[in-house]
Coordinates of C-alpha atoms in Angstrom, one line a residue:
Chain A
M24 CA -83.0 -98.1 -72.2
G25 CA -81.0 -100.5 -70.1
L26 CA -78.0 -98.2 -70.5
A27 CA -79.9 -95.1 -69.5
A28 CA -81.3 -97.0 -66.5
T29 CA -77.8 -98.0 -65.4
L30 CA -76.4 -94.5 -65.8
L31 CA -79.4 -93.0 -64.0
S32 CA -79.0 -95.2 -61.0
L33 CA -75.1 -95.0 -60.8
P34 CA -74.8 -92.0 -58.5
C35 CA -77.7 -93.1 -56.3
A36 CA -76.4 -96.6 -56.0
V37 CA -72.9 -95.5 -55.1
A38 CA -74.3 -93.0 -52.6
V39 CA -76.6 -95.6 -50.9
A40 CA -73.8 -98.1 -50.9
W41 CA -71.5 -95.6 -49.2
F42 CA -74.2 -94.8 -46.7
L43 CA -74.7 -98.5 -45.9
E44 CA -71.1 -99.4 -45.8
R45 CA -69.4 -96.3 -44.3
T46 CA -71.7 -94.7 -41.9
R47 CA -73.2 -95.8 -38.6
S48 CA -76.4 -94.0 -39.0
P49 CA -79.3 -95.7 -37.2
G50 CA -81.5 -95.6 -40.3
R51 CA -79.2 -98.1 -42.1
G52 CA -81.3 -101.1 -41.5
I53 CA -84.5 -99.5 -42.8
V54 CA -82.7 -98.1 -45.9
Q55 CA -81.2 -101.5 -46.6
T56 CA -84.5 -103.2 -46.3
L57 CA -86.2 -100.7 -48.6
V58 CA -83.4 -101.0 -51.1
M59 CA -83.8 -104.7 -51.2
M60 CA -87.6 -104.6 -51.7
P61 CA -87.7 -104.5 -55.5
L62 CA -85.7 -107.7 -55.5
V63 CA -88.3 -109.7 -53.7
L64 CA -91.6 -107.9 -54.5
P65 CA -93.6 -109.2 -57.4
P66 CA -92.5 -107.0 -60.4
V67 CA -96.1 -106.3 -61.0
V68 CA -96.4 -104.7 -57.6
V69 CA -93.3 -102.6 -58.3
G70 CA -94.8 -101.6 -61.6
Y71 CA -98.1 -100.6 -60.1
L72 CA -96.5 -98.6 -57.3
L73 CA -94.3 -96.8 -59.9
L74 CA -97.4 -96.1 -62.0
R75 CA -99.1 -94.5 -59.0
V76 CA -96.0 -92.4 -58.4
F77 CA -95.4 -91.3 -61.9
S78 CA -99.1 -91.2 -63.0
P79 CA -99.9 -88.0 -64.9
R80 CA -102.6 -87.5 -62.3
G81 CA -100.0 -87.5 -59.5
T82 CA -98.0 -84.5 -58.6
L83 CA -94.6 -85.9 -59.6
G84 CA -96.0 -87.3 -62.8
R85 CA -97.6 -84.0 -63.7
A86 CA -94.4 -82.1 -62.8
L87 CA -92.3 -84.3 -65.0
E88 CA -94.8 -84.0 -67.9
I89 CA -94.6 -80.2 -67.7
F90 CA -90.8 -80.5 -68.1
G91 CA -91.4 -82.7 -71.1
M92 CA -90.5 -85.9 -69.4
P93 CA -93.6 -88.1 -69.2
V94 CA -92.8 -91.3 -67.5
A95 CA -95.9 -93.4 -67.6
F96 CA -96.5 -95.1 -71.0
H97 CA -93.3 -93.6 -72.3
W98 CA -89.9 -95.0 -73.0
L99 CA -88.7 -93.2 -69.8
G100 CA -91.1 -95.5 -68.0
A101 CA -89.2 -98.5 -69.2
V102 CA -86.0 -96.9 -68.0
A103 CA -87.5 -96.2 -64.6
A104 CA -88.7 -99.8 -64.3
A105 CA -85.3 -101.2 -65.3
A106 CA -83.5 -98.9 -62.9
V107 CA -85.6 -99.7 -59.9
V108 CA -85.4 -103.5 -60.3
G109 CA -81.7 -103.4 -61.0
F110 CA -81.0 -101.1 -58.1
P111 CA -80.8 -103.6 -55.2
L112 CA -78.2 -105.7 -57.1
F113 CA -76.3 -102.5 -58.0
V114 CA -76.2 -101.3 -54.4
M115 CA -75.3 -104.8 -53.1
M116 CA -72.3 -105.1 -55.4
S117 CA -71.2 -101.6 -54.8
A118 CA -71.4 -102.0 -51.0
L119 CA -69.4 -105.2 -51.3
A120 CA -66.7 -103.4 -53.4
M121 CA -66.5 -100.7 -50.8
K122 CA -66.3 -103.2 -48.0
G123 CA -63.2 -104.6 -49.7
V124 CA -61.4 -101.2 -49.3
D125 CA -59.3 -101.2 -46.1
L126 CA -60.8 -98.8 -43.6
R127 CA -57.3 -98.1 -42.4
L128 CA -56.3 -96.6 -45.8
E129 CA -59.2 -94.2 -45.5
R130 CA -58.1 -93.3 -42.0
I131 CA -54.5 -92.7 -43.2
S132 CA -55.8 -90.5 -45.9
R133 CA -57.7 -88.4 -43.4
S134 CA -54.7 -88.2 -41.1
L135 CA -52.6 -87.0 -44.1
G136 CA -55.0 -84.1 -44.4
R137 CA -57.7 -85.2 -46.9
G138 CA -61.2 -84.7 -45.7
A139 CA -64.0 -87.3 -46.0
G140 CA -65.0 -86.2 -49.5
A141 CA -61.5 -86.1 -50.9
T142 CA -60.8 -89.4 -49.3
F143 CA -63.8 -90.9 -51.0
W144 CA -62.6 -89.6 -54.4
R145 CA -59.0 -90.4 -54.0
V146 CA -59.1 -93.7 -52.1
T147 CA -62.5 -95.4 -51.8
L148 CA -63.7 -94.8 -55.3
P149 CA -60.4 -95.7 -57.1
L150 CA -60.2 -98.9 -55.1
S151 CA -63.8 -99.9 -55.6
W152 CA -64.8 -98.8 -59.1
P153 CA -64.3 -102.2 -60.7
G154 CA -66.8 -103.7 -58.2
I155 CA -69.1 -100.8 -58.8
L156 CA -68.8 -101.2 -62.5
G157 CA -69.5 -104.9 -62.0
G158 CA -72.6 -104.0 -60.1
A159 CA -73.6 -101.7 -63.0
L160 CA -73.2 -104.6 -65.5
I161 CA -75.3 -106.9 -63.3
A162 CA -78.0 -104.3 -62.8
F163 CA -77.9 -103.6 -66.6
A164 CA -78.5 -107.3 -67.3
R165 CA -81.3 -107.5 -64.7
G166 CA -82.9 -104.3 -66.1
L167 CA -82.8 -105.7 -69.6
G168 CA -85.0 -108.6 -68.6
E169 CA -87.5 -106.6 -66.7
F170 CA -91.1 -107.5 -67.7
G171 CA -93.7 -107.1 -65.1
A172 CA -93.0 -103.6 -63.9
T173 CA -92.3 -102.4 -67.4
I174 CA -95.5 -103.6 -68.9
I175 CA -97.5 -101.9 -66.2
L176 CA -95.6 -98.6 -66.1
A177 CA -94.7 -98.2 -69.7
G178 CA -97.2 -100.3 -71.5
R179 CA -96.2 -102.0 -74.7
I180 CA -95.8 -99.4 -77.5
P181 CA -93.8 -100.8 -80.4
G182 CA -90.8 -98.6 -81.1
E183 CA -91.3 -96.7 -77.9
T184 CA -91.5 -98.9 -74.9
Q185 CA -90.8 -102.3 -76.5
T186 CA -88.1 -104.1 -74.5
I187 CA -86.7 -107.5 -75.4
P188 CA -89.0 -109.4 -73.0
L189 CA -92.0 -107.5 -74.2
A190 CA -91.1 -108.2 -77.8
I191 CA -90.8 -111.9 -77.0
Y192 CA -94.2 -111.8 -75.3
A193 CA -95.7 -110.1 -78.3
E194 CA -94.2 -112.7 -80.7
L195 CA -95.7 -115.5 -78.7
D196 CA -99.1 -115.2 -80.4
S197 CA -98.0 -113.8 -83.7
P198 CA -97.9 -116.3 -86.6
G199 CA -94.3 -117.4 -87.4
G200 CA -92.9 -115.6 -84.4
E201 CA -90.9 -118.6 -83.1
E202 CA -87.9 -117.8 -85.2
R203 CA -87.9 -114.2 -84.0
I204 CA -88.3 -115.4 -80.4
W205 CA -85.2 -117.5 -80.7
R206 CA -83.3 -114.6 -82.1
L207 CA -84.4 -112.4 -79.2
I208 CA -83.6 -115.1 -76.7
L209 CA -80.2 -115.6 -78.1
V210 CA -79.5 -111.9 -77.9
S211 CA -80.6 -111.6 -74.3
V212 CA -78.8 -114.7 -73.2
G213 CA -75.7 -113.4 -74.9
I214 CA -75.9 -109.9 -73.3
C215 CA -76.5 -111.3 -69.8
F216 CA -73.8 -113.9 -70.1
L217 CA -71.3 -111.3 -71.2
S218 CA -72.3 -108.9 -68.5
V219 CA -72.0 -111.4 -65.7
L220 CA -68.7 -112.7 -67.1
A221 CA -67.3 -109.2 -67.5
A222 CA -68.3 -108.3 -63.9
R223 CA -66.5 -111.3 -62.5
R224 CA -63.4 -110.8 -64.7
L225 CA -63.3 -107.1 -63.7
D226 CA -63.2 -107.9 -60.0
R227 CA -60.5 -110.5 -60.4
W228 CA -58.4 -108.3 -62.6
H229 CA -58.7 -105.5 -60.0
V230 CA -57.7 -107.7 -57.0
R231 CA -54.7 -109.0 -58.9
R232 CA -53.7 -105.6 -60.1
L233 CA -53.5 -104.2 -56.7
E234 CA -52.7 -107.4 -54.8
M235 CA -55.4 -106.6 -52.3
D236 CA -56.5 -109.2 -49.9
R237 CA -60.1 -110.0 -49.8
Chain B
M17 CA -44.3 -80.9 -26.3
K18 CA -46.8 -80.9 -23.5
F19 CA -49.3 -83.8 -23.8
E20 CA -52.7 -83.6 -22.0
I21 CA -54.7 -86.7 -22.8
Q22 CA -58.1 -87.6 -21.3
A23 CA -59.5 -90.6 -23.1
R24 CA -62.4 -92.9 -22.5
V25 CA -62.9 -95.2 -25.5
E26 CA -65.1 -98.2 -25.5
R27 CA -64.4 -100.9 -28.0
P28 CA -67.0 -103.4 -29.1
A29 CA -65.4 -106.4 -27.4
G30 CA -66.0 -104.9 -24.0
F31 CA -62.5 -103.3 -23.8
V32 CA -62.4 -99.9 -22.2
L33 CA -59.5 -97.5 -22.4
D34 CA -59.7 -95.1 -19.6
I35 CA -56.8 -92.8 -19.2
T36 CA -55.9 -89.3 -17.9
E37 CA -52.3 -88.3 -18.4
Q38 CA -50.3 -85.2 -18.5
C39 CA -46.7 -85.1 -19.4
E40 CA -44.0 -83.0 -21.0
A41 CA -41.9 -85.0 -23.4
E42 CA -39.9 -84.6 -26.6
S43 CA -41.2 -88.0 -27.5
L44 CA -43.6 -90.3 -25.7
G45 CA -43.4 -94.0 -25.5
L46 CA -46.4 -96.3 -25.0
V47 CA -45.6 -99.7 -23.6
G48 CA -47.5 -102.6 -22.2
P49 CA -48.7 -106.1 -23.1
S50 CA -50.7 -106.6 -26.3
G51 CA -54.4 -105.7 -25.9
S52 CA -53.5 -103.2 -23.2
G53 CA -54.8 -100.3 -25.2
K54 CA -51.7 -98.8 -26.8
S55 CA -53.0 -98.7 -30.3
T56 CA -56.4 -97.5 -29.1
L57 CA -54.8 -94.6 -27.4
L58 CA -52.8 -93.8 -30.5
D59 CA -56.1 -93.8 -32.5
A60 CA -57.6 -91.5 -29.9
I61 CA -54.7 -89.0 -30.3
A62 CA -55.0 -89.3 -34.1
G63 CA -58.7 -88.5 -33.9
A64 CA -59.9 -91.9 -35.1
A65 CA -61.5 -92.9 -31.9
P66 CA -64.3 -90.6 -30.5
G67 CA -64.4 -89.9 -26.8
A68 CA -60.9 -88.5 -26.3
R69 CA -59.8 -85.0 -25.2
V70 CA -56.3 -84.3 -26.5
A71 CA -54.4 -81.1 -26.0
L72 CA -50.9 -80.6 -27.3
D73 CA -48.9 -77.7 -26.0
G74 CA -52.1 -76.3 -24.5
I75 CA -54.1 -76.4 -27.7
D76 CA -57.1 -78.5 -27.5
H77 CA -57.6 -80.7 -30.6
S78 CA -60.6 -82.7 -29.3
S79 CA -63.0 -81.2 -31.8
T80 CA -60.6 -80.9 -34.7
P81 CA -61.4 -83.4 -37.4
M82 CA -58.8 -86.0 -38.2
E83 CA -57.7 -84.3 -41.4
E84 CA -56.9 -81.1 -39.7
R85 CA -55.0 -82.5 -36.7
A86 CA -51.8 -82.9 -38.8
M87 CA -50.7 -86.2 -37.1
G88 CA -48.3 -88.3 -39.1
Y89 CA -49.9 -91.7 -38.4
V90 CA -47.9 -94.8 -39.3
T91 CA -49.7 -98.0 -38.7
Q92 CA -48.3 -101.4 -37.6
E93 CA -48.6 -102.7 -41.1
P94 CA -47.1 -100.2 -43.6
L95 CA -50.2 -99.3 -45.6
L96 CA -49.5 -97.5 -48.8
F97 CA -52.3 -96.6 -51.2
P98 CA -52.1 -99.6 -53.6
H99 CA -53.4 -97.7 -56.7
L100 CA -50.8 -94.9 -56.4
T101 CA -47.0 -94.9 -57.2
V102 CA -44.6 -94.4 -54.4
R103 CA -44.2 -90.8 -55.5
D104 CA -47.9 -90.2 -55.4
N105 CA -48.1 -91.9 -52.1
L106 CA -45.4 -89.6 -50.7
L107 CA -47.1 -86.5 -52.1
Y108 CA -50.6 -87.6 -51.1
S109 CA -51.0 -85.0 -48.3
P110 CA -52.1 -81.6 -49.4
R111 CA -49.4 -80.3 -47.0
A112 CA -46.6 -82.2 -48.8
A113 CA -45.2 -79.6 -51.2
S114 CA -42.2 -81.4 -52.6
L115 CA -40.2 -84.5 -51.8
G116 CA -37.0 -82.7 -50.9
E117 CA -34.3 -84.9 -49.4
I118 CA -36.6 -87.3 -47.5
P119 CA -36.7 -90.1 -50.1
E120 CA -32.9 -90.0 -50.2
A121 CA -32.6 -90.0 -46.5
L122 CA -34.9 -93.0 -46.2
G123 CA -33.2 -94.8 -49.1
I124 CA -36.3 -95.0 -51.3
A125 CA -35.3 -92.4 -53.9
H126 CA -34.9 -95.1 -56.6
L127 CA -38.4 -96.5 -55.9
L128 CA -40.4 -93.4 -56.6
D129 CA -42.0 -94.6 -59.8
R130 CA -42.8 -98.1 -58.6
M131 CA -46.2 -99.3 -57.5
P132 CA -46.4 -100.4 -53.8
R133 CA -46.9 -104.1 -54.7
H134 CA -43.4 -104.2 -56.1
L135 CA -41.9 -103.1 -52.8
S136 CA -40.5 -105.3 -50.1
G137 CA -41.8 -105.0 -46.6
G138 CA -39.0 -102.9 -45.4
E139 CA -39.3 -100.5 -48.4
R140 CA -43.0 -100.1 -47.8
R141 CA -42.3 -99.3 -44.2
R142 CA -39.8 -96.6 -45.1
A143 CA -42.2 -95.2 -47.7
A144 CA -45.0 -95.1 -45.1
L145 CA -42.6 -93.2 -42.8
A146 CA -41.6 -90.8 -45.5
R147 CA -45.2 -90.1 -46.4
A148 CA -45.9 -89.3 -42.7
F149 CA -42.8 -87.0 -42.5
L150 CA -43.8 -85.2 -45.7
S151 CA -47.3 -84.4 -44.4
R152 CA -45.5 -82.0 -42.1
P153 CA -47.0 -83.4 -38.9
R154 CA -47.1 -81.5 -35.7
L155 CA -46.8 -85.0 -34.1
L156 CA -45.7 -88.4 -35.4
L157 CA -47.8 -91.4 -34.2
L158 CA -45.9 -94.6 -34.7
D159 CA -47.5 -98.0 -34.0
E160 CA -44.7 -100.6 -33.9
P161 CA -43.0 -98.9 -36.8
F162 CA -40.2 -101.5 -37.1
G163 CA -42.3 -104.7 -36.7
G164 CA -41.3 -107.4 -39.1
L165 CA -37.8 -106.1 -39.8
D166 CA -34.9 -108.3 -39.2
E167 CA -32.5 -107.2 -36.5
P168 CA -29.8 -105.3 -38.6
R169 CA -32.6 -103.5 -40.5
R170 CA -34.5 -102.7 -37.4
R171 CA -31.4 -101.1 -35.8
E172 CA -30.7 -99.2 -39.0
A173 CA -34.3 -98.0 -39.2
M174 CA -34.2 -96.9 -35.6
S175 CA -31.1 -94.8 -36.0
L176 CA -32.6 -93.3 -39.2
L177 CA -35.8 -92.4 -37.4
S178 CA -33.9 -91.0 -34.5
H179 CA -31.8 -88.9 -36.9
I180 CA -34.7 -87.6 -38.9
R181 CA -36.7 -86.8 -35.8
R182 CA -33.9 -84.7 -34.4
T183 CA -33.2 -83.0 -37.7
Y184 CA -36.8 -82.0 -38.3
R185 CA -37.6 -81.6 -34.6
I186 CA -40.9 -83.6 -34.8
P187 CA -42.2 -84.8 -31.5
M188 CA -43.7 -88.3 -31.6
V189 CA -45.6 -91.0 -29.8
L190 CA -44.2 -94.4 -30.2
V191 CA -46.0 -97.7 -29.5
S192 CA -43.5 -100.5 -29.1
H193 CA -43.1 -103.7 -27.2
L194 CA -39.4 -103.6 -27.5
A195 CA -37.6 -101.9 -24.7
D196 CA -34.6 -100.7 -26.7
E197 CA -36.9 -98.9 -29.2
V198 CA -38.7 -97.1 -26.4
I199 CA -35.6 -96.2 -24.6
G200 CA -33.7 -95.4 -27.7
L201 CA -36.4 -93.1 -29.2
T202 CA -38.4 -91.7 -26.4
D203 CA -37.7 -89.8 -23.2
W204 CA -41.0 -90.4 -21.3
A205 CA -43.0 -93.5 -21.2
I206 CA -46.5 -94.6 -20.1
R207 CA -47.1 -98.2 -19.3
L208 CA -50.6 -99.4 -20.1
E209 CA -52.3 -102.4 -18.5
D210 CA -55.8 -103.4 -19.3
G211 CA -56.8 -100.0 -20.6
K212 CA -55.3 -98.1 -17.7
A213 CA -52.0 -96.3 -17.1
A214 CA -50.1 -98.5 -14.8
A215 CA -46.9 -96.6 -14.7
R216 CA -45.3 -93.4 -16.1
G217 CA -42.0 -91.7 -15.9
P218 CA -38.7 -91.4 -17.8
S219 CA -38.6 -94.2 -20.3
L220 CA -35.6 -95.8 -18.8
S221 CA -37.1 -96.2 -15.4
V222 CA -40.5 -97.3 -16.6
L223 CA -39.0 -100.0 -18.7
R224 CA -36.4 -101.1 -16.2
A225 CA -39.1 -101.6 -13.6
H226 CA -41.2 -103.9 -15.9
E227 CA -39.0 -105.4 -18.5
T228 CA -39.0 -109.2 -18.4
R229 CA -36.0 -109.7 -20.6
I230 CA -33.5 -108.1 -18.4
D231 CA -31.4 -105.6 -20.1
N232 CA -29.4 -102.7 -18.8
Y233 CA -30.0 -99.4 -20.2
F234 CA -28.0 -96.4 -19.2
S235 CA -26.6 -93.2 -20.4
A236 CA -23.0 -92.2 -20.1
A237 CA -20.6 -89.5 -21.3
V238 CA -18.2 -90.2 -24.2
I239 CA -14.7 -89.3 -23.0
S240 CA -12.7 -90.5 -26.0
P241 CA -13.6 -92.4 -29.2
G242 CA -15.3 -95.6 -28.1
R243 CA -14.9 -94.9 -24.4
V244 CA -17.4 -93.6 -21.9
R245 CA -17.6 -92.6 -18.3
L246 CA -20.3 -94.2 -16.2
G247 CA -20.2 -92.8 -12.6
L248 CA -16.7 -93.5 -11.4
V249 CA -16.1 -96.2 -14.0
E250 CA -14.6 -95.8 -17.4
L251 CA -15.9 -98.3 -20.0
A252 CA -14.6 -99.5 -23.4
T253 CA -17.7 -99.9 -25.6
G254 CA -18.8 -100.9 -29.0
I255 CA -20.1 -97.5 -29.8
P256 CA -19.3 -95.7 -33.1
E257 CA -16.1 -93.7 -33.0
S258 CA -18.1 -90.7 -34.1
A259 CA -20.4 -90.7 -31.1
R260 CA -19.8 -87.7 -28.9
G261 CA -21.3 -86.2 -25.7
E262 CA -23.9 -88.0 -23.7
V263 CA -25.0 -91.3 -25.2
R264 CA -27.5 -94.0 -24.4
L265 CA -26.2 -97.6 -24.1
A266 CA -27.6 -101.0 -23.6
C267 CA -26.1 -104.2 -22.3
Y268 CA -27.8 -107.6 -21.6
A269 CA -27.7 -108.6 -17.9
H270 CA -26.6 -112.1 -18.9
D271 CA -23.5 -110.6 -20.7
I272 CA -22.1 -109.3 -17.4
L273 CA -19.7 -111.6 -15.5
L274 CA -18.9 -111.4 -11.8
A275 CA -15.6 -112.6 -10.2
N276 CA -14.3 -112.8 -6.7
Q277 CA -10.8 -111.8 -7.8
R278 CA -9.6 -109.6 -10.6
P279 CA -9.1 -111.9 -13.6
A280 CA -5.5 -111.6 -14.8
E281 CA -5.4 -112.3 -18.5
I282 CA -8.7 -111.8 -20.2
S283 CA -10.0 -110.5 -23.5
A284 CA -12.9 -108.5 -21.9
R285 CA -11.9 -104.8 -21.9
N286 CA -13.8 -103.9 -18.8
V287 CA -12.9 -105.2 -15.4
F288 CA -13.7 -103.1 -12.4
P289 CA -14.5 -103.6 -8.7
C290 CA -18.0 -103.1 -7.4
V291 CA -20.2 -103.8 -4.4
V292 CA -23.3 -105.9 -4.6
R293 CA -26.3 -104.0 -3.4
S294 CA -29.0 -106.7 -3.6
S295 CA -29.9 -109.8 -5.4
A296 CA -33.3 -111.3 -6.3
P297 CA -34.5 -114.4 -8.1
A298 CA -35.5 -113.9 -11.8
G299 CA -36.9 -117.0 -13.3
S300 CA -34.4 -119.8 -12.8
S301 CA -31.6 -117.2 -12.4
V302 CA -30.6 -114.6 -10.0
L303 CA -30.5 -110.9 -10.7
V304 CA -27.7 -109.1 -9.0
D305 CA -27.9 -105.3 -8.6
L306 CA -24.5 -103.8 -8.8
G307 CA -25.1 -100.8 -6.5
E308 CA -22.9 -97.9 -7.4
I309 CA -23.4 -98.2 -11.2
P310 CA -26.8 -98.7 -12.8
L311 CA -26.1 -102.2 -14.0
R312 CA -27.6 -105.6 -13.1
A313 CA -26.0 -109.0 -13.8
L314 CA -27.9 -112.2 -14.4
V315 CA -26.2 -115.2 -12.9
T316 CA -27.1 -118.8 -11.9
P317 CA -28.0 -119.7 -8.2
Q318 CA -24.9 -121.9 -8.3
A319 CA -22.7 -118.9 -9.1
V320 CA -24.3 -116.9 -6.3
E321 CA -23.4 -119.8 -3.9
S322 CA -19.9 -120.4 -5.1
L323 CA -19.0 -116.7 -5.1
S324 CA -21.0 -116.3 -1.8
L325 CA -22.7 -113.2 -3.2
K326 CA -24.8 -111.2 -0.8
P327 CA -25.5 -107.5 -0.3
G328 CA -22.2 -105.8 0.5
S329 CA -20.0 -108.4 -1.2
A330 CA -17.1 -106.9 -3.1
V331 CA -16.9 -108.3 -6.7
F332 CA -15.1 -107.7 -9.9
V333 CA -17.4 -106.9 -12.8
V334 CA -16.3 -108.1 -16.3
I335 CA -18.0 -106.8 -19.4
K336 CA -16.8 -107.2 -23.0
A337 CA -16.6 -103.9 -24.9
T338 CA -18.7 -105.4 -27.7
S339 CA -21.5 -106.3 -25.3
I340 CA -22.2 -102.6 -24.7
A341 CA -24.4 -101.5 -27.6
Y342 CA -25.0 -98.0 -28.7
L343 CA -28.7 -96.8 -28.8
G344 CA -28.1 -93.2 -29.8
P345 CA -27.3 -89.8 -28.4
A346 CA -29.0 -88.9 -25.1
Y347 CA -31.9 -86.5 -25.1
S348 CA -31.0 -83.0 -23.9

């Protein structure tokens, strides 16, 4: 689910990061604020808002259900919740990576005859992908730990919407659950530790590989 | 190439470039103190600064996006794409069909498979130039293209650029703070001051009027290997034996000696009579204008006194052949 959430938000996060970092559109401030909201809002609020959006009674929820993609109280709901709460970190890291790409290189690319799109593919993306991947890892780790929004949007259906934090919560009041809790905690600490470590390593490797100043 | 530039560009720090210029030049030099707007004007021509109307040879490029303007833009720092090999950098432009003889001519043929981080500053510079040439530009835009090179390499790069420019007939705009580069590579110059054009004209006269380090720049006809004719005077010079026709030369004002009588035994190859036209203080020295030929000598006030130099004084001018440096062939 975490993986699906990350893959789902990748194109959006890169697009938003590009919009924030490389355009001078007047709407940037608003977009940036909106993108940051899930980071500071209580997760329960995020979950409730998502529930209203994806509810089978709403238009979007019904449309998705017709196409065989129910979100509310479905594993897709857990994916959506993880994607939304991980999104701000993803965008922040991606924007930071793009900021590190020398604007003059993009300008030279254009002067050499490559349009804005080609310049993005040939220069901006190749020079910022490790940072974007790092953002993906962090967002993945954040999404993995999502609790509040998930339980509201997806509920807690074992085998369907059971995420690690939800499982831990369930074990709290089950007899003899302590051992299983520790196992789950170990797994989540391990995954998060490795994700953050990998993100950092990736960035340092990239800078060294290209000897870019940052 | 006919340049028509009308630019009004405002930069965040309150700097405003406001310029309307028209000129016909093979190659245009932009000079002026740093912060006077030279690079901003170059950006405007390249299409990287909005608010500029640029027409070249009567074709208005103002609304042409940067990627379609076909300007070979070489920045002050040689910026290569760090994730591409030198070869991929050179062939980056969709207009660059094949490498041809360019890498050979620029001395980077052996570096094609390297990554930019393994190149020296000079090599990067040459690769950036090659990349611009290969994009088949209608105009080359060069921002201090030889900055950071030591003197011999700078001279070498200059003659290389001059050679390639003439071979491929690419007009260019050169930003430089060094007089010999502007005079050596351009035929028309605009002097910018505080975002405005303060002077314009043939490069030689624009620079001569404002240059603080007083050099003599002049063109002369080669009459035999190493010898040129300048007005009525024939000079022995340090120019290459292969130089022919009209050439551009430079000589420091402080390398020219003045004497009241013709020195008898002297190593300097050039001794000829002249009449002082005027003299003016220049810092702690005196700049003496040698009338009939376009040369000025820098001497001390004591020398002026002991030789009693004044307008109309007859003097002997002494110049070592090796003090006369070759800048390149003259522009036709």
